[in-house]
Structure formats: C-alpha cells, structure tokens
C-alpha cells in the first residue's frame, strides 16, 4: 500500500541539493515520500539544472526514458530532442520549475499562485517547505564586499530581508514542517546594530505576525542537539543549530545552520541526526576519477608543453622541498604523461570508497563521468599548485600557508606574508575531508587544489560535486563557471536525505 506522499515547496532552490536529498527518501514501502511540487530559482543556469533533474526524476523509472536520458548525457541527443520524446514529463518538469527563472520578491504573483494551486490540489496530505534565503549580511564574503560600498546601509538592502519572502510562503502554504538552511554568519549578522538571529527565530515561530496572514505557529528545532524541553524547544546556544556535515558521512567540512520548523499543533518531536563513526576523505571519493591535466590560461595549450613545464617545475620544487623535508627526495612529482583536460569514460568505484558513498553516488550510475573538465591556470601558478600539493603530501595533510612558501614562489602581493593571504593557496589534502566547497571555486581554483601534484590543477566541477555528495548522474547545466557556482551553493544531498528521513518519521 502506498503511504500518503508529502508535497515539497523548494524555495531559493539553487541546483537542487536539498530537493535531491528529500526526493531520494523512501517510505516503508519503497516509494518516494517527498514529491517536489515547485522549485523556485532566479538564476538561469541553476534553473536549467533543476529542470533537467526534475525531468530525469519523472522518466527514470521507465527503461526507455533512462536510455534517452543517458543518450543526452553522452551528447548523442540534444535537450530539445530529449524533451520532445517525452512531452508529458517535460511539461511537468518545466511546470515544476515554473517554466522560467523566478525571483521571490519580484515575481510573487506567479509564485504564490502556483503554491496556492498546489496546496489546494494536494488536499490534507503533508506539506513541507524547504530552502535557504540567501543574505548578504550573513555571509562573511558579502559583509566584506558591502564594507567597500560607500553609504551602504544594510537595513536598506532588500537582499538582507529575503527571509521575509520565506515567511510569506509559510503563510500561504502553512506547511507541517519547514527546513531552512543558511550560512553560519546568520548567527552573528547584525543589521542596524541588532543581531538578527533572535528576530529571525521569533518570526519563524510566528510568521503571521510579520505577514499579517493568519498562520499556525511553529516550534523550531535543532537537528543535532536535543531540546531540553521538546514541547518548548529553546536552546542555550545559537550554535546548537549548526550542522557539521563531515560528521554525517559527507567528505567535506561544511558547517551550516539548519532550522527545522514543526507546526506547533502537530505535536511530534523530531529526532536528531546520527553522527557517523568515521569521516570520509577526499582521496576516498576522488581517487578513482579519471586523471586530468590542467591547461595554460594565457598561451596556446599543448599537452607536450604542459608536460615539459610541469617536469621542469618538479625539479625546482624537489630542490625547494628538500630544504624543509628530509623525505622530499623520494617524492615523485613528475607529471603524468598524455593526460587529457576532460574525460567522459565510464566511472569506476574504488574499494576504498566508503560503502555509504559508493551506494549513493552510483545508485543511478551515469554512462560516463559528467562535468569533469579542468580549467586553465596562469603558468606562474603551476609552480605554486605543485608546491602546495607536494608540501601537503609531505606534511601528512597540512596545506602550506603563505609563510611556508619559499620566496621564489611568492606572488607579487605587497603583503603576501602579512597573514591576509595566509590561505591564498590551499590543497585539499588526500587524507582528510575537504574544506567547505563554496561558490568562490568559480573564480579561481586556488583554494581547491587537487592533492596530486602530478596533475597540477584545481578541482573539476564533478570533483566538487562529489565532495558535495551529488549523485554521479546529476548533470550541472550552464557554462563551467556557472556549474561551479551551483555546486558551491548547494546543500549536500546526502545530508539532505538524512534530514528528509527525520521529517518522514515525524510525518508518518
Ligand atoms: C544557497 S543557494 C540554495 C541552495 C539550495 N538550497 C540547494 O540545496 O541546492 C541560494 C539560491 O537562491 C537563489 N536566489 C537568490 N535570490 C533569489 C530570489 N529572490 N528568488 C529566487 N531565488 C533566489 C540564488 O540564485 C541561489 O541559487
């Protein structure tokens, strides 16, 4: 027997990390419990990714649909051809993402109308709102950008109040549960001298007070700390809402605030996430992806030239490292030969990959590795990348700070050693979980250097997507820069699945 399925309203959906995790949750009968009714996203490439994924979910159970989707991934079919073969599913997928990118705040008529229709059609089955309103004032990067703007007033920047759009949707959809994700900065952000977090919590507990629409009240729970009094969950420390993804099977230190709102009259007490015994490492999840070389960004890109340059660099770096590490002489950092810049062969799953992640990545195995193409780098950065990767290997996973770089490799920043640039180049160590994959990865690869000096490069979109736990057949649309931004913005789907399970338990 099929249990009732829950309607999901996905706001600020990005490429759909949260939605993917929720969509993968099965009820006791093996049926998908959460059904995304609408995903709202304003950026065109992320919107395209969402639509492709929505389409895939609709055709994946049909053999013929899956073959066609795989043909699209292989480049044998255009997206238009794919959609035209399955017009019904394509239309449903496009409807799910409102046909075009939509911005909450600007396009509310369309968005709210669709949500009202869905809520009405869904009857009294459970409803869930998910998503995280971005906010300039919360993110440290946003704060420092704004500090440089003359006469900037945080209280006048509408982007600091997008969470009120979230409240409006809570008033319209009146969900049983909501899940709101945000960066850690939300805990300390101030506007007009006022710390915003207590006010945001207060507003989420009683959205109607802000929206002036009669709305149920909500209890807001942490997903990692049990409330002392579950009937009235209040927490001693705002950081009780912080989730450290690396403790939950994600090979990445990603710390995000995630709030679980439960309609006060629902009466249930949600569980908390169960920590894993071990953290997963970068090499465990990237080790078996096809090896690639970087490219020259400022000159003609020829494989032979790359090999010669990296070989020459290896001699310099071996000399520089010997001054520091006794064992440096034994380290082979000569470039791998005949590497390509992109790969599309079938994916291998190594034995060292933790079982939970093999099952997760390959549950829907693609016919070839997707979005796995390297960037070009400045020739002067090749030396720094190789040095950083080799140093990290020799120091058992500690990436060198600016002060650890030899003077010969220092970039021409006046205050390179002052501390401001301490982490300008960061290798993602093979034997640890990665640092947070942020959308900054789209700008340059300096914080996301591959641990293998023989490839001398930054991570590809697919590698970043693996660290974010996107399944291997999740296709990121748009150009490469846009793909990096999408991956960096997402909630790790594997974490989202665990949150989805807690919500399922609560609702059934
Ligand atoms: C942090 S990302 C969300 C990630 C998403 N929850 C996931 O798991 O993949 C925030 C997204 O909100 C989008 N966005 C920003 N302002 C928006 C608005 N007013 N309406 C709709 N989307 C918006 C951004 O383009 C970005 O993709």
PDB file of C-alpha atoms in Angstrom, residues 119-321:
ATOM      1  CA  UNK A 119      -1.706  23.279  -1.788  1.00  0.00           C
ATOM      2  CA  UNK A 120      -5.329  23.112  -2.872  1.00  0.00           C
ATOM      3  CA  UNK A 121      -4.770  20.126  -5.158  1.00  0.00           C
ATOM      4  CA  UNK A 122      -2.805  18.273  -2.504  1.00  0.00           C
ATOM      5  CA  UNK A 123      -5.700  18.223  -0.051  1.00  0.00           C
ATOM      6  CA  UNK A 124      -4.844  17.444   3.545  1.00  0.00           C
ATOM      7  CA  UNK A 125      -1.685  15.457   2.829  1.00  0.00           C
ATOM      8  CA  UNK A 126       1.521  16.724   4.488  1.00  0.00           C
ATOM      9  CA  UNK A 127       3.295  19.771   3.121  1.00  0.00           C
ATOM     10  CA  UNK A 128       6.930  20.751   3.569  1.00  0.00           C
ATOM     11  CA  UNK A 129       8.709  23.995   2.688  1.00  0.00           C
ATOM     12  CA  UNK A 130      12.481  23.730   2.178  1.00  0.00           C
ATOM     13  CA  UNK A 131      15.176  26.192   1.163  1.00  0.00           C
ATOM     14  CA  UNK A 132      17.505  28.842   2.430  1.00  0.00           C
ATOM     15  CA  UNK A 133      17.048  32.534   1.717  1.00  0.00           C
ATOM     16  CA  UNK A 134      20.472  33.974   0.886  1.00  0.00           C
ATOM     17  CA  UNK A 135      21.506  37.124   2.695  1.00  0.00           C
ATOM     18  CA  UNK A 136      24.391  39.496   2.063  1.00  0.00           C
ATOM     19  CA  UNK A 137      24.615  40.402   5.713  1.00  0.00           C
ATOM     20  CA  UNK A 138      25.034  36.772   6.807  1.00  0.00           C
ATOM     21  CA  UNK A 139      27.959  35.745   4.667  1.00  0.00           C
ATOM     22  CA  UNK A 140      31.384  36.956   5.606  1.00  0.00           C
ATOM     23  CA  UNK A 141      32.214  37.483   1.919  1.00  0.00           C
ATOM     24  CA  UNK A 142      29.050  39.561   1.477  1.00  0.00           C
ATOM     25  CA  UNK A 143      29.862  41.612   4.547  1.00  0.00           C
ATOM     26  CA  UNK A 144      33.331  42.494   3.357  1.00  0.00           C
ATOM     27  CA  UNK A 145      32.042  43.328  -0.143  1.00  0.00           C
ATOM     28  CA  UNK A 146      29.461  45.680   1.319  1.00  0.00           C
ATOM     29  CA  UNK A 147      32.022  47.301   3.600  1.00  0.00           C
ATOM     30  CA  UNK A 148      33.666  48.634   0.442  1.00  0.00           C
ATOM     31  CA  UNK A 149      30.465  50.310  -0.808  1.00  0.00           C
ATOM     32  CA  UNK A 150      30.183  53.978   0.121  1.00  0.00           C
ATOM     33  CA  UNK A 151      26.993  54.811   2.060  1.00  0.00           C
ATOM     34  CA  UNK A 152      25.980  51.122   2.141  1.00  0.00           C
ATOM     35  CA  UNK A 153      23.088  50.631   4.547  1.00  0.00           C
ATOM     36  CA  UNK A 154      22.353  47.010   5.397  1.00  0.00           C
ATOM     37  CA  UNK A 155      18.858  47.893   6.579  1.00  0.00           C
ATOM     38  CA  UNK A 156      18.050  49.292   3.102  1.00  0.00           C
ATOM     39  CA  UNK A 157      19.371  46.284   1.171  1.00  0.00           C
ATOM     40  CA  UNK A 158      16.356  44.127   0.311  1.00  0.00           C
ATOM     41  CA  UNK A 159      18.669  41.132  -0.074  1.00  0.00           C
ATOM     42  CA  UNK A 160      19.025  41.141   3.708  1.00  0.00           C
ATOM     43  CA  UNK A 161      15.331  40.544   4.147  1.00  0.00           C
ATOM     44  CA  UNK A 162      14.665  37.726   1.696  1.00  0.00           C
ATOM     45  CA  UNK A 163      13.771  35.552   4.663  1.00  0.00           C
ATOM     46  CA  UNK A 164      10.559  37.567   4.790  1.00  0.00           C
ATOM     47  CA  UNK A 165       9.716  36.087   1.393  1.00  0.00           C
ATOM     48  CA  UNK A 166      10.160  32.724   3.058  1.00  0.00           C
ATOM     49  CA  UNK A 167       7.722  33.814   5.791  1.00  0.00           C
ATOM     50  CA  UNK A 168       5.159  34.817   3.157  1.00  0.00           C
ATOM     51  CA  UNK A 169       5.341  31.347   1.648  1.00  0.00           C
ATOM     52  CA  UNK A 170       4.944  29.808   5.108  1.00  0.00           C
ATOM     53  CA  UNK A 171       1.763  31.843   5.477  1.00  0.00           C
ATOM     54  CA  UNK A 172       0.438  30.734   2.095  1.00  0.00           C
ATOM     55  CA  UNK A 173       1.414  27.060   2.256  1.00  0.00           C
ATOM     56  CA  UNK A 174       1.024  26.609   6.034  1.00  0.00           C
ATOM     57  CA  UNK A 175       3.282  23.536   5.900  1.00  0.00           C
ATOM     58  CA  UNK A 176       3.505  20.872   8.560  1.00  0.00           C
ATOM     59  CA  UNK A 177       7.268  21.243   8.530  1.00  0.00           C
ATOM     60  CA  UNK A 178       9.856  23.622   7.123  1.00  0.00           C
ATOM     61  CA  UNK A 179      13.596  23.261   6.748  1.00  0.00           C
ATOM     62  CA  UNK A 180      15.612  26.444   6.459  1.00  0.00           C
ATOM     63  CA  UNK A 181      19.310  26.334   5.660  1.00  0.00           C
ATOM     64  CA  UNK A 182      21.774  29.149   5.963  1.00  0.00           C
ATOM     65  CA  UNK A 183      25.423  30.029   6.382  1.00  0.00           C
ATOM     66  CA  UNK A 184      26.930  30.211   9.838  1.00  0.00           C
ATOM     67  CA  UNK A 185      27.056  34.012   9.564  1.00  0.00           C
ATOM     68  CA  UNK A 186      23.298  34.147  10.154  1.00  0.00           C
ATOM     69  CA  UNK A 187      24.036  33.540  13.845  1.00  0.00           C
ATOM     70  CA  UNK A 188      26.055  36.724  14.238  1.00  0.00           C
ATOM     71  CA  UNK A 189      24.797  39.041  11.446  1.00  0.00           C
ATOM     72  CA  UNK A 190      23.756  42.477  12.620  1.00  0.00           C
ATOM     73  CA  UNK A 191      21.535  44.982  10.896  1.00  0.00           C
ATOM     74  CA  UNK A 192      21.285  48.463  12.314  1.00  0.00           C
ATOM     75  CA  UNK A 193      23.235  47.278  15.340  1.00  0.00           C
ATOM     76  CA  UNK A 194      20.749  44.468  16.075  1.00  0.00           C
ATOM     77  CA  UNK A 195      21.761  40.805  15.978  1.00  0.00           C
ATOM     78  CA  UNK A 196      19.286  39.364  13.522  1.00  0.00           C
ATOM     79  CA  UNK A 197      19.133  35.706  14.524  1.00  0.00           C
ATOM     80  CA  UNK A 198      16.825  36.005  17.558  1.00  0.00           C
ATOM     81  CA  UNK A 199      14.457  38.092  15.464  1.00  0.00           C
ATOM     82  CA  UNK A 200      14.531  35.588  12.600  1.00  0.00           C
ATOM     83  CA  UNK A 201      13.751  32.757  15.035  1.00  0.00           C
ATOM     84  CA  UNK A 202      10.915  34.758  16.542  1.00  0.00           C
ATOM     85  CA  UNK A 203       9.475  35.494  13.088  1.00  0.00           C
ATOM     86  CA  UNK A 204       9.756  31.856  12.017  1.00  0.00           C
ATOM     87  CA  UNK A 205       7.912  30.766  15.150  1.00  0.00           C
ATOM     88  CA  UNK A 206       5.030  33.073  14.312  1.00  0.00           C
ATOM     89  CA  UNK A 207       5.163  34.016  10.603  1.00  0.00           C
ATOM     90  CA  UNK A 208       1.686  35.534  10.725  1.00  0.00           C
ATOM     91  CA  UNK A 209       2.916  38.336  12.940  1.00  0.00           C
ATOM     92  CA  UNK A 210       5.047  39.589  10.052  1.00  0.00           C
ATOM     93  CA  UNK A 211       2.877  38.644   7.083  1.00  0.00           C
ATOM     94  CA  UNK A 212      -0.412  39.692   8.694  1.00  0.00           C
ATOM     95  CA  UNK A 213      -1.984  36.477   7.413  1.00  0.00           C
ATOM     96  CA  UNK A 214      -3.425  34.044   9.934  1.00  0.00           C
ATOM     97  CA  UNK A 215      -0.744  31.348  10.098  1.00  0.00           C
ATOM     98  CA  UNK A 216      -0.093  28.497  12.535  1.00  0.00           C
ATOM     99  CA  UNK A 217       2.785  28.853  14.953  1.00  0.00           C
ATOM    100  CA  UNK A 218       5.912  26.740  14.648  1.00  0.00           C
ATOM    101  CA  UNK A 219       8.408  25.193  17.021  1.00  0.00           C
ATOM    102  CA  UNK A 220      11.947  25.492  15.731  1.00  0.00           C
ATOM    103  CA  UNK A 221      14.210  22.515  16.465  1.00  0.00           C
ATOM    104  CA  UNK A 222      17.910  21.851  16.120  1.00  0.00           C
ATOM    105  CA  UNK A 223      18.787  18.782  14.066  1.00  0.00           C
ATOM    106  CA  UNK A 224      21.849  17.939  16.138  1.00  0.00           C
ATOM    107  CA  UNK A 225      21.101  18.912  19.759  1.00  0.00           C
ATOM    108  CA  UNK A 226      18.120  17.535  21.622  1.00  0.00           C
ATOM    109  CA  UNK A 227      15.979  20.240  23.187  1.00  0.00           C
ATOM    110  CA  UNK A 228      15.783  20.085  26.984  1.00  0.00           C
ATOM    111  CA  UNK A 229      12.052  20.598  26.778  1.00  0.00           C
ATOM    112  CA  UNK A 230      10.794  19.278  23.449  1.00  0.00           C
ATOM    113  CA  UNK A 231       7.372  20.807  23.971  1.00  0.00           C
ATOM    114  CA  UNK A 232       9.009  24.222  24.052  1.00  0.00           C
ATOM    115  CA  UNK A 233      12.319  23.870  22.220  1.00  0.00           C
ATOM    116  CA  UNK A 234      14.707  26.618  23.179  1.00  0.00           C
ATOM    117  CA  UNK A 235      18.452  26.192  23.052  1.00  0.00           C
ATOM    118  CA  UNK A 236      21.180  27.655  25.235  1.00  0.00           C
ATOM    119  CA  UNK A 237      23.470  28.457  22.378  1.00  0.00           C
ATOM    120  CA  UNK A 238      22.559  29.587  18.839  1.00  0.00           C
ATOM    121  CA  UNK A 239      25.348  27.349  17.534  1.00  0.00           C
ATOM    122  CA  UNK A 240      23.208  24.370  18.601  1.00  0.00           C
ATOM    123  CA  UNK A 241      21.602  24.845  15.166  1.00  0.00           C
ATOM    124  CA  UNK A 242      24.929  24.373  13.386  1.00  0.00           C
ATOM    125  CA  UNK A 243      25.374  21.126  11.470  1.00  0.00           C
ATOM    126  CA  UNK A 244      28.888  19.891  10.729  1.00  0.00           C
ATOM    127  CA  UNK A 245      28.377  17.904   7.540  1.00  0.00           C
ATOM    128  CA  UNK A 246      31.633  15.964   7.930  1.00  0.00           C
ATOM    129  CA  UNK A 247      30.117  14.203  10.961  1.00  0.00           C
ATOM    130  CA  UNK A 248      27.282  12.844   8.830  1.00  0.00           C
ATOM    131  CA  UNK A 249      29.062  10.946   6.083  1.00  0.00           C
ATOM    132  CA  UNK A 250      29.847  13.945   3.845  1.00  0.00           C
ATOM    133  CA  UNK A 251      33.517  14.145   2.823  1.00  0.00           C
ATOM    134  CA  UNK A 252      33.580  17.880   3.423  1.00  0.00           C
ATOM    135  CA  UNK A 253      33.779  20.215   6.439  1.00  0.00           C
ATOM    136  CA  UNK A 254      30.692  22.255   5.672  1.00  0.00           C
ATOM    137  CA  UNK A 255      29.118  23.967   8.667  1.00  0.00           C
ATOM    138  CA  UNK A 256      25.666  25.292   8.072  1.00  0.00           C
ATOM    139  CA  UNK A 257      22.782  26.461  10.200  1.00  0.00           C
ATOM    140  CA  UNK A 258      19.734  24.335   9.517  1.00  0.00           C
ATOM    141  CA  UNK A 259      16.455  25.023  11.290  1.00  0.00           C
ATOM    142  CA  UNK A 260      13.649  22.505  11.458  1.00  0.00           C
ATOM    143  CA  UNK A 261      10.264  24.133  11.966  1.00  0.00           C
ATOM    144  CA  UNK A 262       7.372  21.936  13.059  1.00  0.00           C
ATOM    145  CA  UNK A 263       3.807  23.223  13.168  1.00  0.00           C
ATOM    146  CA  UNK A 264       3.064  23.710  16.852  1.00  0.00           C
ATOM    147  CA  UNK A 265      -0.229  21.794  16.733  1.00  0.00           C
ATOM    148  CA  UNK A 266       1.400  18.750  15.132  1.00  0.00           C
ATOM    149  CA  UNK A 267       2.612  17.538  18.486  1.00  0.00           C
ATOM    150  CA  UNK A 268       5.522  15.409  17.216  1.00  0.00           C
ATOM    151  CA  UNK A 269       9.072  15.584  18.447  1.00  0.00           C
ATOM    152  CA  UNK A 270      11.648  15.226  15.685  1.00  0.00           C
ATOM    153  CA  UNK A 271      14.740  13.079  16.011  1.00  0.00           C
ATOM    154  CA  UNK A 272      18.283  14.332  15.515  1.00  0.00           C
ATOM    155  CA  UNK A 273      20.938  13.310  13.006  1.00  0.00           C
ATOM    156  CA  UNK A 274      23.051  10.318  13.981  1.00  0.00           C
ATOM    157  CA  UNK A 275      26.788  11.002  13.703  1.00  0.00           C
ATOM    158  CA  UNK A 276      28.977   8.581  11.723  1.00  0.00           C
ATOM    159  CA  UNK A 277      31.924   6.785  13.366  1.00  0.00           C
ATOM    160  CA  UNK A 278      34.381   7.907  10.707  1.00  0.00           C
ATOM    161  CA  UNK A 279      34.923  10.882   8.474  1.00  0.00           C
ATOM    162  CA  UNK A 280      35.308  10.244   4.763  1.00  0.00           C
ATOM    163  CA  UNK A 281      38.350  11.626   2.980  1.00  0.00           C
ATOM    164  CA  UNK A 282      38.993  13.451  -0.266  1.00  0.00           C
ATOM    165  CA  UNK A 283      41.034  10.640  -1.784  1.00  0.00           C
ATOM    166  CA  UNK A 284      38.384   8.068  -0.953  1.00  0.00           C
ATOM    167  CA  UNK A 285      35.889   9.892  -3.125  1.00  0.00           C
ATOM    168  CA  UNK A 286      38.102  11.435  -5.824  1.00  0.00           C
ATOM    169  CA  UNK A 287      40.834   8.819  -6.114  1.00  0.00           C
ATOM    170  CA  UNK A 288      39.357   6.817  -8.939  1.00  0.00           C
ATOM    171  CA  UNK A 289      38.028   9.636 -11.106  1.00  0.00           C
ATOM    172  CA  UNK A 290      39.918   9.898 -14.395  1.00  0.00           C
ATOM    173  CA  UNK A 291      43.209  11.760 -14.007  1.00  0.00           C
ATOM    174  CA  UNK A 292      43.445  15.026 -15.897  1.00  0.00           C
ATOM    175  CA  UNK A 293      45.943  17.772 -16.548  1.00  0.00           C
ATOM    176  CA  UNK A 294      45.391  21.493 -16.157  1.00  0.00           C
ATOM    177  CA  UNK A 295      45.799  23.878 -19.061  1.00  0.00           C
ATOM    178  CA  UNK A 296      47.639  27.097 -19.809  1.00  0.00           C
ATOM    179  CA  UNK A 297      45.261  30.011 -19.460  1.00  0.00           C
ATOM    180  CA  UNK A 298      47.408  32.620 -21.175  1.00  0.00           C
ATOM    181  CA  UNK A 299      49.082  30.724 -24.001  1.00  0.00           C
ATOM    182  CA  UNK A 300      48.422  28.032 -26.542  1.00  0.00           C
ATOM    183  CA  UNK A 301      47.545  24.883 -24.674  1.00  0.00           C
ATOM    184  CA  UNK A 302      49.583  21.903 -25.871  1.00  0.00           C
ATOM    185  CA  UNK A 303      49.963  18.680 -23.846  1.00  0.00           C
ATOM    186  CA  UNK A 304      53.678  18.316 -24.608  1.00  0.00           C
ATOM    187  CA  UNK A 305      54.387  21.878 -23.419  1.00  0.00           C
ATOM    188  CA  UNK A 306      52.426  21.210 -20.250  1.00  0.00           C
ATOM    189  CA  UNK A 307      54.471  18.067 -19.566  1.00  0.00           C
ATOM    190  CA  UNK A 308      57.737  19.931 -20.160  1.00  0.00           C
ATOM    191  CA  UNK A 309      56.709  22.811 -17.890  1.00  0.00           C
ATOM    192  CA  UNK A 310      55.480  20.598 -15.063  1.00  0.00           C
ATOM    193  CA  UNK A 311      58.601  18.430 -15.357  1.00  0.00           C
ATOM    194  CA  UNK A 312      60.854  21.460 -15.072  1.00  0.00           C
ATOM    195  CA  UNK A 313      58.799  22.687 -12.117  1.00  0.00           C
ATOM    196  CA  UNK A 314      59.187  19.285 -10.432  1.00  0.00           C
ATOM    197  CA  UNK A 315      62.978  19.706 -10.342  1.00  0.00           C
ATOM    198  CA  UNK A 316      62.641  23.189  -8.795  1.00  0.00           C
ATOM    199  CA  UNK A 317      60.080  22.024  -6.264  1.00  0.00           C
ATOM    200  CA  UNK A 318      62.078  18.970  -5.222  1.00  0.00           C
ATOM    201  CA  UNK A 319      65.012  21.307  -4.509  1.00  0.00           C
ATOM    202  CA  UNK A 320      62.835  23.728  -2.531  1.00  0.00           C
ATOM    203  CA  UNK A 321      61.165  20.965  -0.539  1.00  0.00           C
TER     204      UNK A 321
END
